[in-house]
Amino acid sequence: MKLIKRNLGYTLFPILGWVLLVPSTQAQTVFGGIAGTVTDSTGAVVAGAKVQAVEERSGTTLEAVSTSAGTYRLPEVPIGVFDINVSAAGFQPQRLTGIQVNLQTTAAVNIVLKVGAATETVTVAADAPRLQTESSDISGTITADQYQKLPLALGGVGAFRSPEAFIFLLPGNTGPGTANSPNGIFFSKIAGGQDYGAEVLIDGLSQQRSENGSSFDEEAPSVDALQQLTVTEALPSAEYNRTTGGFENFVTKSGGNQFHGYAFEILRNTALDANLWFNGGNRAMQCTGANDTPACASTFATPVDRKNDYGGTFSGPVWIPKVYNGRDKTYFFFAWEQLKYNLGATTITTVPTADELAGDFSNPALFNQSNVVGTNPCDGTPVYQGQIFDPSTTKTVNGVECRTAYPGNKIPGGFSPVAHALLAYFPAPTNGNVFNNFSFSSTAPIENTTMTVRIDTNITQKLKLWSSYSSRDNNRISGAPQYLPYPIDYATWKQDFETHFWRLGLDYVISPNLLNHLIIGSNRSNSINFAVPALEGKNWFSILGIGNATSNNFPVITNGLTAQEGMPNNGDNIDNGLRLVDSVSWQKGAHSLTFGTDIRYQQYSPINNNSPSIGFCAQQTSAYQGSSNNGNGLASELLGLACSGGQNVYAHQSRWISWYYSGYVQDDWKVSRNLTLNLGLNYSVDVPRHEAINNTSNFSPTAIDPEYGVPGALIFGTTCSGCNTKWAETYFKDWAPRVGFAYTPPWLEGKTVLRGGAGILYGPLQYDDFGGSMNAGYKSNPGFNSKNGFDPSFVIDSGYPAFPAPPNLDPGQFNGSFLPGSYIVKTAGRPAAVYNYNLQVQQELAKDLIASIGYVGSQAQNLQANNQNINNIPYQDPFNTANGSDPNVNSFFNASDTNAAAAYRNGSAKPAFIDQVAAVNASPDNLPYTLGNTPRVTNIRMPAWMNEDFSVIKDTPIHENLSFELKFEFLNAFNRHLFGSPDDNPADFTFGIPTYQANSPRAIQVTGRLSF
């Protein structure tokens, strides 16, 4: 039996500083490295020594020759356990065994040769952890064994187990509790970086998304497909850039010379879960006395939790009988995982009754003749609550429009055919009530599937090729529970998020000390969000008879009485990326040089289909203009009299193109046996996005409005002559130097290393508009509202009113109104600059125990923000509209890498809270405003977030190569109750009181794994 993990923030971090931090950055790669110095027993360097590394599992062999300075480096070493064979003329050959090579790290292996005959070999066990004497970065590694053994809950952003969950075990990273998230993965921040501002690499290439930055969990491969994760928090080598915090580098597993695999199933069940804290409290308070019934208890029952996650892996040599034997040459790896479960519920909502559909609104629940709400100017009669009036009798009396009441509050006829078609989709009530009269039971399926395939082949001793492909499909009905049958349900929609990662790597050994490393690849994500009827391939508006509108979606209909008909979601987000990284590693004397480039292309296509809406209001069947508490929206709908309506029509679906270029040089200089300098320089150009055919616009403060002849007008990408249709100017000064050192004081017997340095990184140009901004004029959002709130805006039997189709290239089309989302300043193309510095001491306490303590700090400026509003009042308007980096938004981060000391972040933009009695957009013609003095960062803090997870594992051998593992995971084992943010509305009686539980109650997760 094995007791695996106790995750208690402030006590676990120092331990992980000893166990998990394995720093030493390698190239932007899927490999690690081995480096060191070859000397004789007197300390003199040995030049020309042949160093050969052999991987135990696959037999992969790598070779290098020590330079005139005695140094050697194997820069692109597959992850795994290696034996090193060293030979030189006049010395006994030496064999070092059990050397662990981790992702993106360089294992420091210094070799001392003894004079002797070549027939005698000295064997040394070298499997102990090693001081990091070759680099100066701060990083940590999570291995495949830790993914398998540590407790890891189902329920990441994409419902699977999250491969990013363990980054919070490393000091300096935050997430759980942020925005009241129980796992914090979606809001994770590495070393003080911004949300979605980290750089995530999968098999050596960036997965950066246009719409969600580095949000990776929902598109990640199965954790069973991952060999390692390395998280770099500070001072990466020059190969790495484009982050406001740190780096997450994932690499997939490879096969070996033996066939291996396993099948697994993970089980979650309600019977193994604790209840929510508020459920227990409410049941104790409310289900008492006569109300102590099963029905009351079921209201506060433990939330349903029934999940089955299953999958497996298979790997080995590529072997086709009598055709090809890939042993020692070609290997494969395959992983597949699927999660299935259903969310079921019964809901209550309101549908029209048979009487209402017949025009009868006389039911006392609708027509209250004991409550007079006004006097009708048309005939002087009293107006009763809920009384309806005949729109065909509308006339003006004493300047006020008014109508005559329907006798008995019943409409005798004249119903709209279109309204009849719309209302026919409502089901019949399931009880006799007027309100809350329809009960509906439904299930919402969730099915996530992921697959990874990888091939590695040694074409020759000098040429190695590998390729990987990972796909993921998160398929579900979102918004559950469902309230109405399709096509009119208003709550749920089909969500299908698909991801595809492809990588191809080539490593060519030009000479023993010269290597070329190339990776090309592609990313594709497709985020489909369609209302279910939008997937049926029907022209609903033709079917319903509504003119001047075309849509594949059922219209969104509201009437204020019954439930809404229709769900508006009707779009897709397609993000395609191409990547290329290439580097040359050259060992020259005491210098390990790397030269390389990183080129990225991104095409982002937000597809927004038309989902027309129609609103029916009580005013169109009310007594007189300005009256209230009479009329009925459903009665207005029966007559086909709309009070509002809208459409979204695009001349062209935007297609945003962006490029990123980076070049770098890195020199890891072995100045002496005790001192290594890590010197690097990165230069990058992050080109702001542009629309593929220039269907984009921007507000110009200097362009002349043709209507008024004053500065301030829209300019359009298809008509402006010689303008920069990216609107933001490309910044060409992103020079990012890195200087680091690793020093081993000789008087401390080689058991202590001091590591540190400083450098500059640049963040990504990230937009947060999901591609929906900067296109005013190329889309039309016509709104059809009643001009006086009494007369109908249009009659649905006649269709929508006519409107000009886009594009509309009038520079002054928004005169007198708010201009949404079409303003970017020229300086917004300047990326955020992050100034990084760190210092760390590592101490070997025993042969198998290394302790480290250190400090990480960073400062950043020009962080991406959304707070440049050209219409704002003095200081800073908290309601923001513009995209881009802001020179006023900066951050500061300081932390210990042993216990993750609290991060403090602030922005220098001054806050403004508008006085409640003042107008937001004040002018001499209205009330003055005053500025509050509440600071942006207060001393109000939520309680500390603490959580303990345990796993207990029992291994049972079945046969020589067959075993069964049973794993129990106790998640939130002590059932801690961590509450969400308190109610912040002073008008609420619960003001200042938490009303929900932010974390998940204790759950027990059971995993069975059959391995061979």
Short mmCIF file of C-alpha atoms in Angstrom, two decimals, residues 101 213 244 286 310-311 362 449 453 495 568 691 720 749 833 989:
data_model
loop_
_atom_site.label_atom_id
_atom_site.label_comp_id
_atom_site.label_asym_id
_atom_site.label_seq_id
_atom_site.Cartn_x
_atom_site.Cartn_y
_atom_site.Cartn_z
CA VAL A 101 17.06 12.93 -18.51
CA GLY A 213 -4.49 32.70 -25.21
CA THR A 244 3.89 37.49 -19.26
CA GLN A 286 -35.99 23.87 6.43
CA TYR A 310 -11.94 4.77 -19.44
CA GLY A 311 -9.09 4.32 -21.88
CA SER A 362 -60.04 36.20 -18.35
CA THR A 449 -12.76 11.72 -26.38
CA VAL A 453 -0.41 8.73 -31.80
CA GLN A 495 -21.26 22.65 -27.83
CA PRO A 568 -29.65 32.53 -29.83
CA GLU A 691 -8.39 41.23 -41.50
CA CYS A 720 -8.81 54.31 -46.82
CA GLU A 749 33.17 20.16 -1.95
CA ALA A 833 7.73 43.79 -21.45
CA PHE A 989 -30.23 41.33 3.12
#
